[in-house]
Amino acid sequence: MRNALHAFQTAVMSAPELQRQLGTCERHERFSAQAMAAAGRLGLTLAPDALAPRARARAASVVPTPAWPPLEWLPVRIVDSDDGPLVDWAYFGDDPLKDSFFEDSMQRALARPFNRVFRHVTKLDDFIDNAPDDGAAAPLRGLVYHMSRCGSTLVAQMLGALPATLSLSEPGPFDAAVRLAMAGAGLRGDRGTALLRAMASALGRARHGERQCFIKLDSWHILAFPLIHAALPHVPWVYLFRDPVEVLVSQMRMRGYQTVPSLVPGGLYGIDDDLPGPEDLCARIFAKHHEAAIQALARWHGLVIDYADLPEAFVDRIAPHFRLSLTCAERAAVERAGRWDAKAPADLFVPDSAQKQHRASRAVLEAVRRNLRDLHAELGRRLIRPQPHPH
């Protein structure tokens, strides 16, 4: 019976139409019934429990396939195996990537019965070398770097409100590719940049005929700016920042993973552990972000955006910088998106800057004064604000 299941898996993985039929099933009962019927049409008899819900098998236990899967598949992670890193894919079908974060869309796809039975993995070298050049990916039109907790998710949601546009918010597979490229392991130089280009192309697959793609990166990626820029040198980019007091107040309430040195590439921050407290650690980390952004601005053309200027800055600065000419309808769409809470899209946005300033502890204020005040002022000097129209 196990041979029958393997034969069925092999048949489905070579039949995109069967993938579409089975991959859209949300409930296990319907999936199982349709899969059993499809197996029967192929002359295969599956055991009653062959398709029972189970944890997604380790990618390392699946035989890699050199070619990329059909368009409806997207990478979800890079995993280790005895033969080296593997790109693990999942079937997304027609599911649009409209969540606040790519992770949310990914988890919804992985929960489908189809992705608990069928797998596609690709060796890293094959993933790079066999990247299709068939125009199936929406062209990458912009990158959003950010300090953290400074409106980047809002910008990503406003970009995603544009028609025929794919907006990817902190996609984990791209983060994994950046980490691998930084670590080396046979990926230094052109090989590492080729991996980043391939991953951007794989994530930007135009499953709905999208004509443009944008990626909001993880906040620590500004420290990998030279690497990412080498891979995507012609893609416009912005760096978002916010009053550091407000950012630190948010971080003290709920720390982001980028403020935990053990969760980012080793030695990335170069910060000693003997700090007065978490306020100073976070402040020094964001100082590193600002320093990297200032260095990038000195060498390459980019745009800095202050959180205080959002959402209006999207239309008058970010859109032109990304070479977007908004129609009246598109402008109305992004302005509607700008009225909602980016991380809780069912709720209207409520400004909280004054509240955060009021709640700032002495430790937060001192950490900002010691580490971030001058860098924040330097970024402020690099702001380009449109001149008001004369009345």
PDB file of C-alpha atoms in Angstrom, residues 71-267:
ATOM      1  CA  LEU A  71       3.761  28.374 -11.022  1.00  0.00           C
ATOM      2  CA  GLU A  72       1.351  27.684  -8.150  1.00  0.00           C
ATOM      3  CA  TRP A  73       4.224  26.599  -5.874  1.00  0.00           C
ATOM      4  CA  LEU A  74       6.266  29.039  -3.766  1.00  0.00           C
ATOM      5  CA  PRO A  75       9.354  28.436  -1.600  1.00  0.00           C
ATOM      6  CA  VAL A  76       8.611  28.333   2.126  1.00  0.00           C
ATOM      7  CA  ARG A  77      12.017  27.635   3.697  1.00  0.00           C
ATOM      8  CA  ILE A  78      15.570  26.493   3.179  1.00  0.00           C
ATOM      9  CA  VAL A  79      16.454  23.378   5.169  1.00  0.00           C
ATOM     10  CA  ASP A  80      19.582  21.350   5.793  1.00  0.00           C
ATOM     11  CA  SER A  81      20.142  17.827   4.517  1.00  0.00           C
ATOM     12  CA  ASP A  82      23.034  15.379   4.254  1.00  0.00           C
ATOM     13  CA  ASP A  83      23.515  16.578   0.655  1.00  0.00           C
ATOM     14  CA  GLY A  84      23.460  20.268   1.520  1.00  0.00           C
ATOM     15  CA  PRO A  85      20.732  22.916   1.709  1.00  0.00           C
ATOM     16  CA  LEU A  86      17.361  22.249   0.098  1.00  0.00           C
ATOM     17  CA  VAL A  87      14.675  24.691  -0.960  1.00  0.00           C
ATOM     18  CA  ASP A  88      11.329  23.466   0.368  1.00  0.00           C
ATOM     19  CA  TRP A  89       8.253  24.495  -1.656  1.00  0.00           C
ATOM     20  CA  ALA A  90       4.538  24.486  -0.858  1.00  0.00           C
ATOM     21  CA  TYR A  91       1.473  24.614  -3.058  1.00  0.00           C
ATOM     22  CA  PHE A  92      -0.257  28.006  -2.754  1.00  0.00           C
ATOM     23  CA  GLY A  93      -2.596  27.617  -5.726  1.00  0.00           C
ATOM     24  CA  ASP A  94      -4.608  30.801  -6.240  1.00  0.00           C
ATOM     25  CA  ASP A  95      -4.310  31.970  -2.629  1.00  0.00           C
ATOM     26  CA  PRO A  96      -3.401  35.690  -2.806  1.00  0.00           C
ATOM     27  CA  LEU A  97      -0.593  36.989  -0.594  1.00  0.00           C
ATOM     28  CA  LYS A  98      -2.641  39.733   1.058  1.00  0.00           C
ATOM     29  CA  ASP A  99      -1.786  39.068   4.706  1.00  0.00           C
ATOM     30  CA  SER A 100       0.218  41.549   6.750  1.00  0.00           C
ATOM     31  CA  PHE A 101       3.167  39.128   6.627  1.00  0.00           C
ATOM     32  CA  PHE A 102       4.237  36.383   4.214  1.00  0.00           C
ATOM     33  CA  GLU A 103       4.463  34.017   7.203  1.00  0.00           C
ATOM     34  CA  ASP A 104       0.673  34.185   7.677  1.00  0.00           C
ATOM     35  CA  SER A 105      -0.021  33.218   4.052  1.00  0.00           C
ATOM     36  CA  MET A 106       2.580  30.470   4.278  1.00  0.00           C
ATOM     37  CA  GLN A 107       1.063  28.920   7.399  1.00  0.00           C
ATOM     38  CA  ARG A 108      -2.382  28.912   5.790  1.00  0.00           C
ATOM     39  CA  ALA A 109      -0.973  27.107   2.734  1.00  0.00           C
ATOM     40  CA  LEU A 110       0.918  24.565   4.845  1.00  0.00           C
ATOM     41  CA  ALA A 111      -2.251  23.750   6.782  1.00  0.00           C
ATOM     42  CA  ARG A 112      -3.988  22.489   3.646  1.00  0.00           C
ATOM     43  CA  PRO A 113      -4.254  18.693   3.378  1.00  0.00           C
ATOM     44  CA  PHE A 114      -2.457  18.711   0.023  1.00  0.00           C
ATOM     45  CA  ASN A 115       0.739  20.145   1.526  1.00  0.00           C
ATOM     46  CA  ARG A 116       0.744  17.443   4.217  1.00  0.00           C
ATOM     47  CA  VAL A 117       0.930  14.704   1.585  1.00  0.00           C
ATOM     48  CA  PHE A 118       2.746  16.166  -1.399  1.00  0.00           C
ATOM     49  CA  ARG A 119       6.204  17.736  -1.350  1.00  0.00           C
ATOM     50  CA  HIS A 120       8.620  19.395  -3.735  1.00  0.00           C
ATOM     51  CA  VAL A 121      12.208  20.131  -2.731  1.00  0.00           C
ATOM     52  CA  THR A 122      15.126  21.380  -4.814  1.00  0.00           C
ATOM     53  CA  LYS A 123      18.833  21.250  -4.096  1.00  0.00           C
ATOM     54  CA  LEU A 124      20.220  24.735  -3.670  1.00  0.00           C
ATOM     55  CA  ASP A 125      22.512  24.478  -6.703  1.00  0.00           C
ATOM     56  CA  ASP A 126      19.608  23.319  -8.879  1.00  0.00           C
ATOM     57  CA  PHE A 127      17.416  26.075  -7.471  1.00  0.00           C
ATOM     58  CA  ILE A 128      19.988  28.648  -8.606  1.00  0.00           C
ATOM     59  CA  ASP A 129      20.996  27.048 -11.907  1.00  0.00           C
ATOM     60  CA  ASN A 130      17.484  26.088 -13.053  1.00  0.00           C
ATOM     61  CA  ALA A 131      15.740  29.359 -12.299  1.00  0.00           C
ATOM     62  CA  PRO A 132      13.436  29.767 -15.303  1.00  0.00           C
ATOM     63  CA  ASP A 133      13.881  32.736 -17.587  1.00  0.00           C
ATOM     64  CA  ASP A 134      10.320  32.701 -18.895  1.00  0.00           C
ATOM     65  CA  GLY A 135       8.932  35.954 -17.523  1.00  0.00           C
ATOM     66  CA  ALA A 136       6.807  34.075 -14.976  1.00  0.00           C
ATOM     67  CA  ALA A 137       7.923  36.391 -12.154  1.00  0.00           C
ATOM     68  CA  ALA A 138       6.582  39.891 -11.677  1.00  0.00           C
ATOM     69  CA  PRO A 139       9.472  42.374 -12.073  1.00  0.00           C
ATOM     70  CA  LEU A 140      10.852  43.547  -8.724  1.00  0.00           C
ATOM     71  CA  ARG A 141      10.184  47.308  -8.532  1.00  0.00           C
ATOM     72  CA  GLY A 142      11.178  48.261  -4.997  1.00  0.00           C
ATOM     73  CA  LEU A 143      12.729  47.208  -1.680  1.00  0.00           C
ATOM     74  CA  VAL A 144      11.614  48.513   1.706  1.00  0.00           C
ATOM     75  CA  TYR A 145      14.310  48.581   4.403  1.00  0.00           C
ATOM     76  CA  HIS A 146      13.336  49.781   7.862  1.00  0.00           C
ATOM     77  CA  MET A 147      14.364  50.427  11.437  1.00  0.00           C
ATOM     78  CA  SER A 148      11.535  48.237  12.868  1.00  0.00           C
ATOM     79  CA  ARG A 149       8.168  49.359  14.274  1.00  0.00           C
ATOM     80  CA  CYS A 150       8.208  52.372  11.975  1.00  0.00           C
ATOM     81  CA  GLY A 151       5.407  51.963   9.434  1.00  0.00           C
ATOM     82  CA  SER A 152       7.022  49.500   7.028  1.00  0.00           C
ATOM     83  CA  THR A 153       4.065  47.096   7.222  1.00  0.00           C
ATOM     84  CA  LEU A 154       1.768  50.002   6.354  1.00  0.00           C
ATOM     85  CA  VAL A 155       3.873  50.793   3.297  1.00  0.00           C
ATOM     86  CA  ALA A 156       3.783  47.123   2.267  1.00  0.00           C
ATOM     87  CA  GLN A 157      -0.015  47.067   2.597  1.00  0.00           C
ATOM     88  CA  MET A 158      -0.367  50.258   0.574  1.00  0.00           C
ATOM     89  CA  LEU A 159       1.828  48.790  -2.162  1.00  0.00           C
ATOM     90  CA  GLY A 160      -0.288  45.637  -2.100  1.00  0.00           C
ATOM     91  CA  ALA A 161      -3.429  47.736  -2.622  1.00  0.00           C
ATOM     92  CA  LEU A 162      -2.266  48.584  -6.141  1.00  0.00           C
ATOM     93  CA  PRO A 163      -3.770  46.464  -8.931  1.00  0.00           C
ATOM     94  CA  ALA A 164      -1.667  43.677 -10.454  1.00  0.00           C
ATOM     95  CA  THR A 165       0.872  44.136  -7.654  1.00  0.00           C
ATOM     96  CA  LEU A 166       2.529  41.589  -5.397  1.00  0.00           C
ATOM     97  CA  SER A 167       3.733  42.943  -2.043  1.00  0.00           C
ATOM     98  CA  LEU A 168       5.818  40.503   0.011  1.00  0.00           C
ATOM     99  CA  SER A 169       6.208  41.385   3.672  1.00  0.00           C
ATOM    100  CA  GLU A 170       9.299  39.914   5.351  1.00  0.00           C
ATOM    101  CA  PRO A 171       9.271  36.600   3.430  1.00  0.00           C
ATOM    102  CA  GLY A 172      11.167  34.026   5.474  1.00  0.00           C
ATOM    103  CA  PRO A 173      12.722  32.248   2.458  1.00  0.00           C
ATOM    104  CA  PHE A 174      14.408  35.491   1.359  1.00  0.00           C
ATOM    105  CA  ASP A 175      15.736  35.980   4.889  1.00  0.00           C
ATOM    106  CA  ALA A 176      17.100  32.420   4.793  1.00  0.00           C
ATOM    107  CA  ALA A 177      18.784  33.131   1.461  1.00  0.00           C
ATOM    108  CA  VAL A 178      20.418  36.290   2.847  1.00  0.00           C
ATOM    109  CA  ARG A 179      21.719  34.349   5.849  1.00  0.00           C
ATOM    110  CA  LEU A 180      23.189  31.624   3.636  1.00  0.00           C
ATOM    111  CA  ALA A 181      24.801  34.112   1.277  1.00  0.00           C
ATOM    112  CA  MET A 182      26.348  35.984   4.209  1.00  0.00           C
ATOM    113  CA  ALA A 183      27.638  32.758   5.762  1.00  0.00           C
ATOM    114  CA  GLY A 184      29.465  31.704   2.618  1.00  0.00           C
ATOM    115  CA  ALA A 185      29.521  27.889   2.429  1.00  0.00           C
ATOM    116  CA  GLY A 186      30.216  27.944  -1.312  1.00  0.00           C
ATOM    117  CA  LEU A 187      27.940  30.939  -1.894  1.00  0.00           C
ATOM    118  CA  ARG A 188      30.380  33.801  -1.759  1.00  0.00           C
ATOM    119  CA  GLY A 189      30.554  36.317  -4.558  1.00  0.00           C
ATOM    120  CA  ASP A 190      28.419  35.712  -7.615  1.00  0.00           C
ATOM    121  CA  ARG A 191      26.906  32.516  -6.244  1.00  0.00           C
ATOM    122  CA  GLY A 192      25.412  34.261  -3.234  1.00  0.00           C
ATOM    123  CA  THR A 193      23.954  37.082  -5.278  1.00  0.00           C
ATOM    124  CA  ALA A 194      22.576  34.549  -7.766  1.00  0.00           C
ATOM    125  CA  LEU A 195      20.762  32.848  -4.879  1.00  0.00           C
ATOM    126  CA  LEU A 196      19.140  36.141  -3.844  1.00  0.00           C
ATOM    127  CA  ARG A 197      18.019  36.844  -7.405  1.00  0.00           C
ATOM    128  CA  ALA A 198      16.592  33.347  -7.766  1.00  0.00           C
ATOM    129  CA  MET A 199      14.740  33.601  -4.452  1.00  0.00           C
ATOM    130  CA  ALA A 200      13.269  36.996  -5.344  1.00  0.00           C
ATOM    131  CA  SER A 201      12.102  35.504  -8.645  1.00  0.00           C
ATOM    132  CA  ALA A 202      10.618  32.405  -6.984  1.00  0.00           C
ATOM    133  CA  LEU A 203       8.718  34.452  -4.400  1.00  0.00           C
ATOM    134  CA  GLY A 204       7.522  36.889  -7.046  1.00  0.00           C
ATOM    135  CA  ARG A 205       5.905  34.305  -9.310  1.00  0.00           C
ATOM    136  CA  ALA A 206       2.974  36.007 -11.034  1.00  0.00           C
ATOM    137  CA  ARG A 207       0.241  33.523 -10.176  1.00  0.00           C
ATOM    138  CA  HIS A 208      -2.469  36.127 -10.838  1.00  0.00           C
ATOM    139  CA  GLY A 209      -0.800  37.984 -13.705  1.00  0.00           C
ATOM    140  CA  GLU A 210       0.887  40.531 -11.424  1.00  0.00           C
ATOM    141  CA  ARG A 211       2.963  43.077 -13.308  1.00  0.00           C
ATOM    142  CA  GLN A 212       5.161  44.293 -10.455  1.00  0.00           C
ATOM    143  CA  CYS A 213       6.523  43.091  -7.137  1.00  0.00           C
ATOM    144  CA  PHE A 214       7.828  44.764  -3.964  1.00  0.00           C
ATOM    145  CA  ILE A 215       9.610  43.221  -0.989  1.00  0.00           C
ATOM    146  CA  LYS A 216       9.524  44.596   2.535  1.00  0.00           C
ATOM    147  CA  LEU A 217      12.669  43.164   4.094  1.00  0.00           C
ATOM    148  CA  ASP A 218      13.418  42.187   7.696  1.00  0.00           C
ATOM    149  CA  SER A 219      14.783  45.117   9.702  1.00  0.00           C
ATOM    150  CA  TRP A 220      18.266  43.616  10.160  1.00  0.00           C
ATOM    151  CA  HIS A 221      18.679  43.288   6.373  1.00  0.00           C
ATOM    152  CA  ILE A 222      19.924  46.871   6.177  1.00  0.00           C
ATOM    153  CA  LEU A 223      23.155  45.424   7.605  1.00  0.00           C
ATOM    154  CA  ALA A 224      23.347  43.172   4.529  1.00  0.00           C
ATOM    155  CA  PHE A 225      22.698  46.089   2.173  1.00  0.00           C
ATOM    156  CA  PRO A 226      25.909  45.709   0.065  1.00  0.00           C
ATOM    157  CA  LEU A 227      25.093  42.035  -0.583  1.00  0.00           C
ATOM    158  CA  ILE A 228      21.452  42.637  -1.455  1.00  0.00           C
ATOM    159  CA  HIS A 229      22.325  45.646  -3.609  1.00  0.00           C
ATOM    160  CA  ALA A 230      24.918  43.601  -5.492  1.00  0.00           C
ATOM    161  CA  ALA A 231      22.210  41.045  -6.287  1.00  0.00           C
ATOM    162  CA  LEU A 232      19.525  43.615  -7.184  1.00  0.00           C
ATOM    163  CA  PRO A 233      21.477  46.736  -8.186  1.00  0.00           C
ATOM    164  CA  HIS A 234      18.771  48.422 -10.248  1.00  0.00           C
ATOM    165  CA  VAL A 235      15.917  48.053  -7.772  1.00  0.00           C
ATOM    166  CA  PRO A 236      14.955  51.335  -6.022  1.00  0.00           C
ATOM    167  CA  TRP A 237      14.980  51.225  -2.232  1.00  0.00           C
ATOM    168  CA  VAL A 238      13.769  53.201   0.769  1.00  0.00           C
ATOM    169  CA  TYR A 239      14.725  53.195   4.452  1.00  0.00           C
ATOM    170  CA  LEU A 240      12.005  53.941   6.999  1.00  0.00           C
ATOM    171  CA  PHE A 241      12.733  55.230  10.497  1.00  0.00           C
ATOM    172  CA  ARG A 242      10.854  56.648  13.457  1.00  0.00           C
ATOM    173  CA  ASP A 243      11.469  58.639  16.613  1.00  0.00           C
ATOM    174  CA  PRO A 244      13.654  56.121  18.492  1.00  0.00           C
ATOM    175  CA  VAL A 245      11.887  56.756  21.804  1.00  0.00           C
ATOM    176  CA  GLU A 246       8.660  55.436  20.294  1.00  0.00           C
ATOM    177  CA  VAL A 247      10.412  52.443  18.741  1.00  0.00           C
ATOM    178  CA  LEU A 248      12.076  51.477  22.010  1.00  0.00           C
ATOM    179  CA  VAL A 249       8.836  51.817  23.958  1.00  0.00           C
ATOM    180  CA  SER A 250       7.267  49.370  21.502  1.00  0.00           C
ATOM    181  CA  GLN A 251      10.220  46.996  21.779  1.00  0.00           C
ATOM    182  CA  MET A 252      10.159  47.027  25.570  1.00  0.00           C
ATOM    183  CA  ARG A 253       6.520  45.960  25.449  1.00  0.00           C
ATOM    184  CA  MET A 254       7.206  43.134  22.963  1.00  0.00           C
ATOM    185  CA  ARG A 255      10.714  42.475  21.705  1.00  0.00           C
ATOM    186  CA  GLY A 256      11.217  41.684  18.034  1.00  0.00           C
ATOM    187  CA  TYR A 257      13.512  38.798  17.162  1.00  0.00           C
ATOM    188  CA  GLN A 258      15.988  41.172  15.518  1.00  0.00           C
ATOM    189  CA  THR A 259      16.761  42.616  18.963  1.00  0.00           C
ATOM    190  CA  VAL A 260      17.911  39.197  20.225  1.00  0.00           C
ATOM    191  CA  PRO A 261      21.522  38.767  19.002  1.00  0.00           C
ATOM    192  CA  SER A 262      21.320  34.955  19.161  1.00  0.00           C
ATOM    193  CA  LEU A 263      18.503  34.974  16.573  1.00  0.00           C
ATOM    194  CA  VAL A 264      20.421  36.843  13.872  1.00  0.00           C
ATOM    195  CA  PRO A 265      23.660  35.792  12.104  1.00  0.00           C
ATOM    196  CA  GLY A 266      26.508  35.414  14.577  1.00  0.00           C
ATOM    197  CA  GLY A 267      28.621  38.497  15.158  1.00  0.00           C
TER     198      GLY A 267
END
